[in-house]
Amino acid sequence: MEFCSICTTSFDAGDRRIRCSGQSCSLLFHQRCVHLSEDHVRSWLEGDVGWFWFCPTCRVDLKENVEGEPPAAKRSRMDPSPRLPPEVWTMIFGHLKSRWLARVRLVCRDWNELVTTRSELMDRFLLKLGKYQVVDNLAELRYFLALGRGFTRAEFNFYELRKGQAQDRLLLRVMPNLKRLTLDGCFEYGKLAKLNYQLTKLEELFIFSFFNKKHGHGGSIFPTLQHICPRIKVLNISLGEYDNFYQDIGRFVFAVRNTLQDLDTAHAFKAGKVMDALVTMDGLRLKRINIDCSERDLVRLLRRQPALESLWFHGVVTDASTLDEIASILPNLKQIILERITLEQATPSKRLNFPRAEDIKVCYVGSSDCVSGLAYCQSSYLQRLEISVAYLPSDALADLSQIATQSVSFVDCTVERSSDIYSFIQQSKSLCTFVIKRIGVKTVYDMPNAAFGPSCIRYLTFFENSRELLHAFVEICPGLETVDVEHDLVEDDLHKMGQRLQRLKSLTLNGCNGYVKAMSVECLRQIPSGFNELKKLQINTWGVPKETILEALQGLRKDVEVSISYW
């Protein structure tokens, strides 16, 4: 029986055991005895955090190890490993998951140093600090961070933490190897102090939730960031609530314009206010942009950024000429995402002709002529096409089937007849992956046309569609290798899938529970007797004990990897 090292009482069945991360420490504690909330525990135990929790005794040892050399007795047992080159150990450790890699760092000083000095290993960790981490004072924080030298990714949530400028600057000063930094809940800094360090390796900066505690009084954090982050390549800014917020964004972008390649201001309220600064800014050469503004401002910006490779536009497109201008201005565009297309006039003969496009996504399509215009995209590089919230007439689907692309997604779309969908996937000879979610049929559910033959698709995602569609897909797609389905399946559904899909290797079932209008546990009993080639089974469920699911799967081959997760 195990006992808590503080209260010396045993653990009940529902108690969470908190174990010290110290190298030679095996002490256990009640969660309540060490004053850790449930949020605290989750934040410490996440697999990619790379953060440790130490009992009071081990914190003293940690302080000694940070400030001076360890005793000779400790040094004598520090390197239990055979003498292999660091490159070999790096290759070995590279196969470990982040949780196990964190344990490797606790074995000895040599292994900790090897991991923390290899960016390819430290990239696996995310250093998190916020209101859910226990940091009582700056001295203790220094000792914790001494184990964290080498972090390349960090996420700091200062909302309600409010430890002041000294802690903020300490956090950044001791991590010179940062490549990616996320700041959330930033408050004003007051008067800018002289800083004697820079994060010269930092390339990606994500900043969310700017606030002013005194309703507009106090300085911005941007001047500090402008000094310590001189070489930003990726910048994502959102949700600012203080005066001059948009002017500060413009100044910061100007300061990093020579290195900036990826800009995302789509979720900053009234982000269009920075457009004048961006349009007139010399030296800015973007490759990717995510923005919400007017059509007019978008075209103005694109004319200054002809090298763009990725465009994600959240504004409304109402004029067909906007699409033509985008195509003519950006000849190297590889990805285009248009969130709201509501064309008032249709001239589809030249629309969406992006010769180097690899990924096209259009949402809220208000004109079927625009959908037809997608067929005029003659890109030989196209890999993914997604259409959302659109009416897809028969002729438009017939045109789309001629596009040579590997992956197509229809989300919240409507068709005239179900056979239009069947004919589309039967005639799309290059199609490998098909995603269909919440498709509506206006008139009739009819049968596939046998003259078109079977479909070539191998990967199917099927969410919240009719049973008639599911049965038809099973019939015309015998070569499916991966299926991800969310549906109120019954035993007959899985029986038909097991008989027809002889090549299926991976099956994901979403929504298994014991309630009406959801996939029942009983239908799982059909899986062991079918699916002869199945290698992986993933069940996402709620309200059903794991033991009940495993009992329903009795008789399943032992070489099938079964994963059960709960929503």
Coordinates of C-alpha atoms in Angstrom, one line a residue:
M1 CA 0.0 0.0 0.0
E2 CA 1.3 3.5 -0.9
F3 CA 1.1 6.5 1.4
C4 CA 1.3 10.2 1.0
S5 CA 4.6 11.6 2.1
I6 CA 3.0 14.7 3.7
C7 CA -0.2 13.5 5.5
T8 CA 1.1 9.8 5.7
T9 CA -2.4 8.5 4.9
S10 CA -3.1 6.0 2.1
F11 CA -4.6 6.7 -1.3
D12 CA -8.3 6.1 -1.9
A13 CA -9.5 4.7 -5.2
G14 CA -10.3 8.1 -6.6
D15 CA -7.2 10.0 -5.4
R16 CA -4.8 11.3 -8.0
R17 CA -1.1 10.4 -7.1
I18 CA 1.4 13.2 -7.7
R19 CA 4.9 11.8 -8.2
C20 CA 8.1 13.8 -7.8
S21 CA 10.2 14.1 -11.0
G22 CA 13.5 14.0 -9.0
Q23 CA 16.1 11.6 -10.3
S24 CA 16.3 9.3 -7.2
C25 CA 13.0 10.4 -5.6
S26 CA 10.0 8.0 -5.4
L27 CA 7.8 10.1 -3.1
L28 CA 4.1 10.2 -3.8
F29 CA 1.7 12.9 -2.6
H30 CA -2.0 13.6 -2.5
Q31 CA -3.0 16.2 -5.0
R32 CA -4.6 18.3 -2.2
C33 CA -1.5 18.0 0.0
V34 CA 0.7 19.8 -2.5
H35 CA -2.0 22.3 -3.4
L36 CA -2.4 21.5 -7.1
S37 CA -5.7 22.1 -8.7
E38 CA -7.0 19.9 -11.5
D39 CA -5.9 22.6 -14.0
H40 CA -2.5 22.6 -12.5
V41 CA -2.1 18.8 -12.8
R42 CA -3.3 18.8 -16.5
S43 CA -0.8 21.5 -17.4
W44 CA 2.1 19.7 -15.7
L45 CA 1.3 16.3 -17.1
E46 CA 0.8 17.2 -20.8
G47 CA 3.1 15.0 -22.9
D48 CA 4.8 17.8 -24.9
V49 CA 5.3 20.3 -22.1
G50 CA 8.8 19.1 -21.0
W51 CA 8.1 20.6 -17.6
F52 CA 8.8 18.9 -14.2
W53 CA 7.3 19.0 -10.7
F54 CA 9.6 18.6 -7.7
C55 CA 8.9 18.0 -4.1
P56 CA 10.4 20.5 -1.6
T57 CA 13.4 18.2 -0.9
C58 CA 14.4 17.8 -4.5
R59 CA 14.0 21.5 -5.1
V60 CA 16.9 22.0 -2.6
D61 CA 19.0 19.5 -4.5
L62 CA 18.1 21.2 -7.8
K63 CA 19.3 24.5 -6.4
E64 CA 22.6 22.9 -5.4
N65 CA 23.1 21.4 -8.9
V66 CA 22.3 24.6 -10.6
E67 CA 24.6 26.7 -8.5
G68 CA 27.6 24.4 -8.3
E69 CA 29.1 21.0 -9.3
P70 CA 27.5 17.9 -7.9
P71 CA 29.2 15.9 -5.2
A72 CA 31.7 13.3 -6.3
A73 CA 29.4 10.5 -5.3
K74 CA 26.8 11.8 -7.7
R75 CA 29.3 12.4 -10.5
S76 CA 30.4 8.7 -10.3
R77 CA 27.0 7.4 -11.3
M78 CA 26.0 10.2 -13.8
D79 CA 26.8 8.4 -17.0
P80 CA 25.3 4.9 -17.1
S81 CA 25.4 4.7 -20.9
P82 CA 28.0 3.1 -23.2
R83 CA 30.4 5.5 -24.9
L84 CA 28.6 6.4 -28.1
P85 CA 29.0 9.5 -30.2
P86 CA 26.4 12.2 -29.4
E87 CA 25.1 11.9 -33.0
V88 CA 24.1 8.3 -32.3
W89 CA 22.4 9.1 -29.0
T90 CA 20.5 11.9 -30.9
M91 CA 19.3 9.4 -33.4
I92 CA 18.2 7.0 -30.7
F93 CA 16.4 9.7 -28.6
G94 CA 14.8 11.0 -31.8
H95 CA 12.5 7.9 -31.8
L96 CA 11.1 8.6 -28.4
K97 CA 7.9 10.4 -27.7
S98 CA 8.2 13.7 -25.8
R99 CA 7.0 12.2 -22.5
W100 CA 9.8 9.6 -22.6
L101 CA 12.3 12.2 -23.8
A102 CA 11.5 14.2 -20.7
R103 CA 12.4 11.2 -18.5
V104 CA 15.7 10.8 -20.4
R105 CA 16.6 14.3 -19.3
L106 CA 16.3 13.2 -15.7
V107 CA 18.8 10.3 -16.0
C108 CA 22.0 12.3 -15.8
R109 CA 23.6 15.6 -16.5
D110 CA 25.2 14.4 -19.7
W111 CA 21.9 13.2 -21.2
N112 CA 20.1 16.3 -20.1
E113 CA 22.8 18.5 -21.8
L114 CA 22.7 16.4 -24.9
V115 CA 18.9 16.8 -25.3
T116 CA 18.8 20.5 -24.4
T117 CA 21.6 21.3 -26.8
R118 CA 20.0 19.5 -29.8
S119 CA 17.3 21.7 -31.4
E120 CA 15.9 18.7 -33.3
L121 CA 15.1 17.1 -29.9
M122 CA 14.0 20.3 -28.0
D123 CA 11.6 21.1 -30.9
R124 CA 9.5 18.2 -29.4
F125 CA 8.9 20.2 -26.2
L126 CA 6.6 23.1 -25.6
L127 CA 7.5 25.1 -22.5
K128 CA 4.2 26.4 -20.9
L129 CA 3.9 28.9 -18.2
G130 CA 0.7 30.6 -17.0
K131 CA -1.8 30.7 -14.2
Y132 CA -1.9 26.9 -14.0
Q133 CA 1.8 26.5 -13.3
V134 CA 3.1 26.9 -9.7
V135 CA 5.7 29.7 -9.7
D136 CA 5.8 31.4 -6.3
N137 CA 8.8 33.7 -6.8
L138 CA 11.5 34.7 -9.2
A139 CA 14.3 32.7 -7.4
E140 CA 12.3 29.5 -7.7
L141 CA 11.5 30.3 -11.4
R142 CA 15.2 30.6 -12.1
Y143 CA 15.9 27.0 -10.8
F144 CA 13.1 25.6 -12.8
L145 CA 14.3 27.3 -16.0
A146 CA 17.8 26.1 -15.4
L147 CA 16.5 22.6 -16.4
G148 CA 14.9 24.2 -19.4
R149 CA 17.8 25.7 -21.3
G150 CA 17.5 24.9 -25.0
F151 CA 13.7 25.2 -25.3
T152 CA 12.8 26.3 -28.9
R153 CA 9.1 26.6 -28.3
A154 CA 7.4 28.5 -25.5
E155 CA 3.8 29.5 -24.6
F156 CA 3.2 32.1 -21.8
N157 CA -0.3 33.0 -20.6
F158 CA 0.0 36.1 -18.4
Y159 CA -3.8 36.6 -18.1
E160 CA -4.4 36.8 -14.3
L161 CA -0.8 35.9 -13.6
R162 CA 0.4 39.5 -13.6
K163 CA 3.8 39.0 -12.1
G164 CA 5.2 42.1 -13.5
Q165 CA 7.9 43.1 -16.0
A166 CA 10.8 41.5 -14.1
Q167 CA 9.4 38.0 -14.6
D168 CA 8.4 38.5 -18.2
R169 CA 11.9 39.6 -19.1
L170 CA 13.5 36.9 -17.0
L171 CA 11.5 34.3 -18.9
L172 CA 12.7 35.5 -22.3
R173 CA 16.3 36.3 -21.3
V174 CA 17.1 32.7 -20.1
M175 CA 15.9 31.1 -23.4
P176 CA 18.1 32.4 -26.2
N177 CA 17.3 29.4 -28.4
L178 CA 13.6 30.1 -28.8
K179 CA 12.3 29.7 -32.4
R180 CA 8.6 30.0 -31.6
L181 CA 7.0 32.1 -28.9
T182 CA 3.3 32.5 -28.0
L183 CA 2.2 35.2 -25.6
D184 CA -1.4 35.4 -24.3
G185 CA -3.0 37.9 -22.0
C186 CA -0.4 40.7 -22.5
F187 CA -0.8 43.9 -20.5
E188 CA 0.9 47.3 -21.0
Y189 CA 4.5 47.5 -19.9
G190 CA 4.7 51.1 -18.7
K191 CA 8.0 52.8 -19.4
L192 CA 10.3 50.7 -21.6
A193 CA 13.5 49.7 -19.8
K194 CA 16.8 49.3 -21.5
L195 CA 17.2 45.6 -22.5
N196 CA 20.6 44.0 -23.1
Y197 CA 19.5 40.9 -24.9
Q198 CA 17.8 39.8 -28.1
L199 CA 16.1 36.6 -29.3
T200 CA 18.1 36.4 -32.5
K201 CA 16.9 32.8 -33.3
L202 CA 13.2 33.6 -32.8
E203 CA 11.3 33.2 -36.1
E204 CA 7.6 32.7 -35.1
L205 CA 5.7 35.1 -32.9
F206 CA 2.1 34.6 -31.9
I207 CA 0.4 37.2 -29.7
F208 CA -3.2 37.1 -28.4
S209 CA -5.4 39.1 -26.1
F210 CA -3.8 42.6 -25.6
F211 CA -5.3 44.5 -22.7
N212 CA -4.8 47.8 -20.8
K213 CA -5.4 47.6 -17.1
K214 CA -5.9 51.4 -16.9
H215 CA -8.1 52.0 -19.8
G216 CA -5.5 53.3 -22.2
H217 CA -2.8 54.4 -19.8
G218 CA 0.6 52.8 -20.0
G219 CA 2.9 51.7 -22.7
S220 CA 2.5 48.9 -25.2
I221 CA 4.4 45.7 -25.2
F222 CA 5.3 46.2 -28.9
P223 CA 8.4 48.4 -28.3
T224 CA 9.9 45.7 -26.1
L225 CA 9.1 43.0 -28.7
Q226 CA 10.5 45.2 -31.4
H227 CA 13.8 45.3 -29.6
I228 CA 14.2 41.7 -28.6
C229 CA 12.6 40.1 -31.7
P230 CA 14.4 41.6 -34.7
R231 CA 14.2 38.7 -37.2
I232 CA 10.6 37.5 -37.1
K233 CA 9.4 35.5 -40.1
V234 CA 6.0 34.5 -38.9
L235 CA 3.7 37.0 -37.1
N236 CA 0.2 36.2 -35.8
I237 CA -1.7 39.0 -33.9
S238 CA -5.2 39.0 -32.7
L239 CA -7.7 40.7 -30.3
G240 CA -6.3 44.0 -29.1
E241 CA -8.3 46.2 -26.7
Y242 CA -6.4 49.4 -26.2
D243 CA -5.8 52.7 -27.9
N244 CA -3.3 52.8 -30.8
F245 CA -3.4 49.0 -31.1
Y246 CA -3.5 49.1 -34.9
Q247 CA -0.8 51.8 -35.1
D248 CA 1.4 49.6 -32.9
I249 CA 0.9 46.6 -35.3
G250 CA 1.9 48.8 -38.2
R251 CA 5.1 50.0 -36.5
F252 CA 6.0 46.4 -35.5
V253 CA 5.5 45.0 -39.0
F254 CA 7.6 47.9 -40.3
A255 CA 10.4 47.0 -37.9
V256 CA 10.6 43.4 -39.0
R257 CA 9.6 43.9 -42.7
N258 CA 12.9 42.8 -44.1
T259 CA 12.5 39.2 -42.6
L260 CA 8.7 38.9 -42.3
Q261 CA 7.2 36.2 -44.7
D262 CA 4.0 35.2 -43.0
L263 CA 1.4 37.7 -41.6
D264 CA -1.9 36.8 -39.9
T265 CA -4.1 39.6 -38.6
A266 CA -7.5 38.0 -39.6
H267 CA -8.6 37.7 -36.0
A268 CA -7.7 41.2 -34.9
F269 CA -10.8 43.3 -34.8
K270 CA -11.0 45.9 -37.5
A271 CA -7.7 44.6 -39.0
G272 CA -8.5 46.7 -42.1
K273 CA -7.1 49.7 -40.2
V274 CA -3.6 48.5 -40.8
M275 CA -4.1 48.2 -44.6
D276 CA -2.8 51.7 -45.4
A277 CA 0.4 51.0 -43.5
L278 CA 0.9 47.6 -45.3
V279 CA 0.1 49.0 -48.7
T280 CA 2.7 51.8 -48.5
M281 CA 5.4 49.8 -46.7
D282 CA 8.6 49.4 -48.8
G283 CA 10.7 46.3 -48.2
L284 CA 7.8 44.1 -47.2
R285 CA 7.9 40.8 -49.2
L286 CA 5.3 38.4 -47.9
K287 CA 4.8 34.8 -49.0
R288 CA 1.7 34.0 -46.9
I289 CA -1.0 36.3 -45.6
N290 CA -4.3 35.7 -43.6
I291 CA -6.4 38.8 -43.5
D292 CA -9.9 40.2 -43.2
C293 CA -10.6 43.4 -45.1
S294 CA -12.6 44.8 -48.0
E295 CA -12.2 43.6 -51.6
R296 CA -10.7 46.9 -52.6
D297 CA -8.1 46.9 -49.9
L298 CA -7.2 43.3 -50.7
V299 CA -6.5 44.1 -54.3
R300 CA -4.4 47.1 -53.2
L301 CA -2.3 44.9 -51.0
L302 CA -1.9 42.1 -53.5
R303 CA -0.5 44.5 -56.1
R304 CA 2.4 45.3 -53.7
Q305 CA 2.9 41.6 -52.9
P306 CA 3.2 39.7 -56.2
A307 CA 5.4 37.0 -54.6
L308 CA 2.6 35.7 -52.4
E309 CA 2.2 31.9 -52.3
S310 CA -0.6 31.5 -49.9
L311 CA -3.7 33.8 -49.5
W312 CA -6.4 33.3 -46.9
F313 CA -9.1 35.9 -47.3
H314 CA -11.9 36.2 -44.7
G315 CA -13.7 39.1 -46.4
V316 CA -16.6 39.0 -48.8
V317 CA -16.0 38.6 -52.5
T318 CA -19.0 39.9 -54.5
D319 CA -17.3 40.9 -57.8
A320 CA -16.1 38.3 -60.3
S321 CA -13.3 40.7 -61.4
T322 CA -11.7 40.4 -58.0
L323 CA -11.1 36.7 -58.7
D324 CA -9.6 37.6 -62.1
E325 CA -7.3 40.2 -60.5
I326 CA -6.1 37.7 -57.9
A327 CA -5.3 35.2 -60.6
S328 CA -3.4 37.8 -62.7
I329 CA -1.5 39.5 -59.9
L330 CA -0.4 36.3 -58.1
P331 CA 1.0 33.8 -60.8
N332 CA 2.8 31.8 -58.1
L333 CA -0.1 31.3 -55.8
K334 CA -0.1 27.8 -54.3
Q335 CA -2.8 28.0 -51.7
I336 CA -6.0 30.1 -51.8
I337 CA -8.8 30.1 -49.2
L338 CA -11.8 32.4 -49.8
E339 CA -14.2 32.3 -46.9
R340 CA -17.2 34.1 -48.3
I341 CA -18.0 34.2 -52.0
T342 CA -21.3 35.7 -53.0
L343 CA -20.9 36.7 -56.6
E344 CA -23.5 39.1 -58.0
Q345 CA -22.4 38.5 -61.7
A346 CA -20.9 35.3 -63.2
T347 CA -18.3 35.2 -65.9
P348 CA -16.8 31.7 -65.3
S349 CA -14.8 31.4 -68.5
K350 CA -11.6 32.5 -66.9
R351 CA -12.4 32.3 -63.2
L352 CA -10.0 30.7 -60.7
N353 CA -7.4 30.0 -63.2
F354 CA -4.4 29.5 -60.8
P355 CA -1.8 27.5 -62.8
R356 CA 0.4 26.6 -59.8
A357 CA -2.3 26.2 -57.2
E358 CA -2.0 23.1 -54.9
D359 CA -4.8 23.9 -52.4
I360 CA -8.1 25.7 -53.2
K361 CA -10.8 26.2 -50.6
V362 CA -14.0 28.2 -51.3
C363 CA -16.7 28.8 -48.7
Y364 CA -20.2 30.4 -48.7
V365 CA -20.6 30.2 -52.4
G366 CA -23.6 32.1 -53.5
S367 CA -23.5 31.3 -57.2
S368 CA -23.4 27.9 -58.8
D369 CA -21.6 29.5 -61.7
C370 CA -18.6 30.1 -59.5
V371 CA -18.6 26.4 -58.7
S372 CA -18.6 25.6 -62.4
G373 CA -15.7 28.1 -62.8
L374 CA -13.5 25.9 -60.6
A375 CA -13.4 23.5 -63.6
Y376 CA -11.4 26.1 -65.5
C377 CA -8.5 25.8 -63.0
Q378 CA -6.0 24.1 -65.1
S379 CA -3.3 23.7 -62.5
S380 CA -1.4 20.4 -62.9
Y381 CA -0.2 20.9 -59.2
L382 CA -3.7 20.8 -57.6
Q383 CA -3.8 18.4 -54.7
R384 CA -6.7 19.5 -52.5
L385 CA -10.1 21.1 -53.3
E386 CA -12.7 22.0 -50.7
I387 CA -16.1 23.6 -51.3
S388 CA -18.3 24.5 -48.4
V389 CA -21.9 25.8 -48.0
A390 CA -22.7 25.7 -51.7
Y391 CA -25.3 24.4 -54.0
L392 CA -23.7 21.9 -56.5
P393 CA -25.8 21.5 -59.6
S394 CA -25.4 18.5 -61.8
D395 CA -23.4 20.3 -64.6
A396 CA -21.1 21.8 -62.0
L397 CA -20.2 18.4 -60.5
A398 CA -19.7 17.0 -64.0
D399 CA -17.2 19.9 -64.6
L400 CA -15.5 19.3 -61.3
S401 CA -14.9 15.6 -62.0
Q402 CA -12.6 16.7 -64.8
I403 CA -10.1 18.4 -62.5
A404 CA -7.1 16.3 -61.8
T405 CA -6.8 16.5 -58.1
Q406 CA -6.1 13.9 -55.4
S407 CA -8.4 15.2 -52.5
V408 CA -11.9 16.8 -52.6
S409 CA -14.1 17.9 -49.7
F410 CA -17.8 18.8 -49.8
V411 CA -18.9 20.4 -46.5
D412 CA -22.5 21.5 -45.8
C413 CA -23.3 21.5 -49.5
T414 CA -26.5 20.6 -51.3
V415 CA -27.0 18.6 -54.5
E416 CA -30.1 18.0 -56.7
R417 CA -29.9 14.2 -56.7
S418 CA -27.7 11.8 -54.8
S419 CA -26.6 10.2 -58.1
D420 CA -24.8 13.4 -58.9
I421 CA -22.4 12.7 -56.0
Y422 CA -21.9 9.1 -57.1
S423 CA -21.2 10.1 -60.7
F424 CA -18.7 12.6 -59.5
I425 CA -16.5 10.2 -57.6
Q426 CA -16.9 7.5 -60.2
Q427 CA -15.7 9.8 -63.0
S428 CA -12.9 11.5 -61.0
K429 CA -10.1 9.1 -62.0
S430 CA -7.3 10.9 -60.1
L431 CA -9.3 11.2 -56.8
C432 CA -7.8 9.3 -53.8
T433 CA -9.3 11.1 -50.8
F434 CA -12.9 12.2 -50.5
V435 CA -14.5 14.1 -47.5
I436 CA -18.2 14.5 -47.4
K437 CA -19.9 16.1 -44.4
R438 CA -23.6 17.0 -44.0
I439 CA -24.6 16.8 -47.6
G440 CA -28.2 17.7 -48.4
V441 CA -30.3 16.2 -51.3
K442 CA -33.0 18.5 -52.7
T443 CA -35.2 16.0 -54.6
V444 CA -34.4 12.3 -54.6
Y445 CA -32.1 9.6 -53.4
D446 CA -31.4 7.5 -56.4
M447 CA -29.0 4.7 -57.3
P448 CA -25.4 4.9 -58.7
N449 CA -25.0 4.6 -62.5
A450 CA -23.4 1.2 -63.0
A451 CA -22.1 2.3 -66.4
F452 CA -19.5 4.5 -64.8
G453 CA -17.9 1.6 -62.9
P454 CA -16.3 1.6 -59.4
S455 CA -14.6 4.6 -57.8
C456 CA -10.9 4.9 -57.3
I457 CA -11.0 6.6 -53.9
R458 CA -9.1 4.9 -51.1
Y459 CA -9.7 7.3 -48.2
L460 CA -13.2 8.3 -47.1
T461 CA -14.4 10.7 -44.4
F462 CA -18.2 10.4 -44.0
F463 CA -19.8 12.6 -41.4
E464 CA -23.5 13.1 -40.6
N465 CA -24.9 12.0 -44.0
S466 CA -27.8 9.7 -44.8
R467 CA -27.7 5.9 -44.6
E468 CA -28.6 5.7 -48.3
L469 CA -25.4 7.6 -49.1
L470 CA -23.3 5.4 -46.9
H471 CA -24.6 2.2 -48.5
A472 CA -24.0 3.5 -52.0
F473 CA -20.5 4.6 -51.1
V474 CA -19.7 1.1 -49.7
E475 CA -21.0 -0.4 -53.0
I476 CA -19.2 1.8 -55.5
C477 CA -15.9 2.2 -53.5
P478 CA -14.6 -1.4 -53.0
G479 CA -11.0 -0.2 -52.9
L480 CA -11.3 1.9 -49.7
E481 CA -8.4 1.4 -47.4
T482 CA -9.2 4.1 -44.7
V483 CA -12.7 5.1 -43.5
D484 CA -13.5 7.7 -40.9
V485 CA -17.3 7.7 -40.2
E486 CA -19.6 9.6 -37.9
H487 CA -23.1 8.1 -38.2
D488 CA -25.8 6.3 -36.2
L489 CA -24.6 2.9 -37.5
V490 CA -26.5 -0.3 -36.9
E491 CA -25.3 -3.9 -37.1
D492 CA -26.4 -4.2 -40.8
D493 CA -24.2 -1.2 -41.8
L494 CA -21.0 -2.7 -40.4
H495 CA -21.9 -6.1 -41.7
K496 CA -22.2 -4.7 -45.3
M497 CA -19.0 -2.7 -44.8
G498 CA -17.1 -5.8 -43.7
Q499 CA -18.3 -7.9 -46.6
R500 CA -17.7 -5.3 -49.3
L501 CA -14.6 -3.4 -48.2
Q502 CA -12.0 -6.3 -48.4
R503 CA -9.0 -3.9 -48.6
L504 CA -9.9 -1.8 -45.6
K505 CA -6.9 -1.3 -43.3
S506 CA -8.0 1.5 -41.0
L507 CA -11.5 2.2 -39.5
T508 CA -12.4 5.1 -37.3
L509 CA -15.9 5.1 -35.7
N510 CA -17.1 8.4 -34.0
G511 CA -19.9 8.8 -31.6
C512 CA -20.3 5.3 -30.1
N513 CA -22.5 5.4 -27.0
G514 CA -25.5 3.8 -25.4
Y515 CA -28.1 6.3 -26.5
V516 CA -30.6 6.6 -29.3
K517 CA -29.6 8.3 -32.6
A518 CA -26.0 7.3 -32.1
M519 CA -23.9 4.3 -33.0
S520 CA -24.7 1.5 -30.6
V521 CA -22.1 -0.7 -28.9
E522 CA -23.9 -3.8 -30.2
C523 CA -22.9 -3.0 -33.8
L524 CA -19.2 -3.4 -32.9
R525 CA -19.8 -7.2 -32.6
Q526 CA -19.8 -7.3 -36.4
I527 CA -16.2 -6.1 -36.6
P528 CA -14.4 -9.4 -35.5
S529 CA -16.2 -11.5 -38.1
G530 CA -15.4 -9.2 -41.0
F531 CA -12.7 -6.7 -42.2
N532 CA -10.1 -9.4 -42.9
E533 CA -7.4 -6.8 -43.8
L534 CA -8.1 -4.4 -40.9
K535 CA -4.9 -3.2 -39.1
K536 CA -6.1 -0.3 -37.1
L537 CA -9.4 0.4 -35.3
Q538 CA -10.0 3.8 -33.6
I539 CA -13.2 4.3 -31.6
N540 CA -14.1 7.8 -30.3
T541 CA -16.9 7.5 -27.8
W542 CA -18.5 8.9 -24.6
G543 CA -20.4 7.3 -21.8
V544 CA -19.4 3.8 -22.6
P545 CA -16.8 2.0 -20.3
K546 CA -13.8 0.6 -22.1
E547 CA -14.5 -2.8 -20.7
T548 CA -17.9 -2.8 -22.5
I549 CA -16.3 -1.9 -25.8
L550 CA -13.6 -4.5 -25.5
E551 CA -16.2 -7.2 -24.6
A552 CA -18.1 -6.3 -27.9
L553 CA -14.8 -6.8 -29.8
Q554 CA -14.1 -10.2 -28.5
G555 CA -12.7 -12.4 -31.2
L556 CA -10.9 -9.6 -33.0
R557 CA -7.5 -10.6 -34.4
K558 CA -4.6 -9.8 -32.1
D559 CA -2.7 -8.0 -34.8
V560 CA -5.3 -5.2 -35.0
E561 CA -4.3 -2.1 -33.2
V562 CA -7.3 -0.9 -31.1
S563 CA -7.5 2.7 -29.7
I564 CA -10.3 4.0 -27.6
S565 CA -10.6 7.7 -26.8
Y566 CA -13.3 9.7 -25.0
W567 CA -14.8 13.0 -25.9

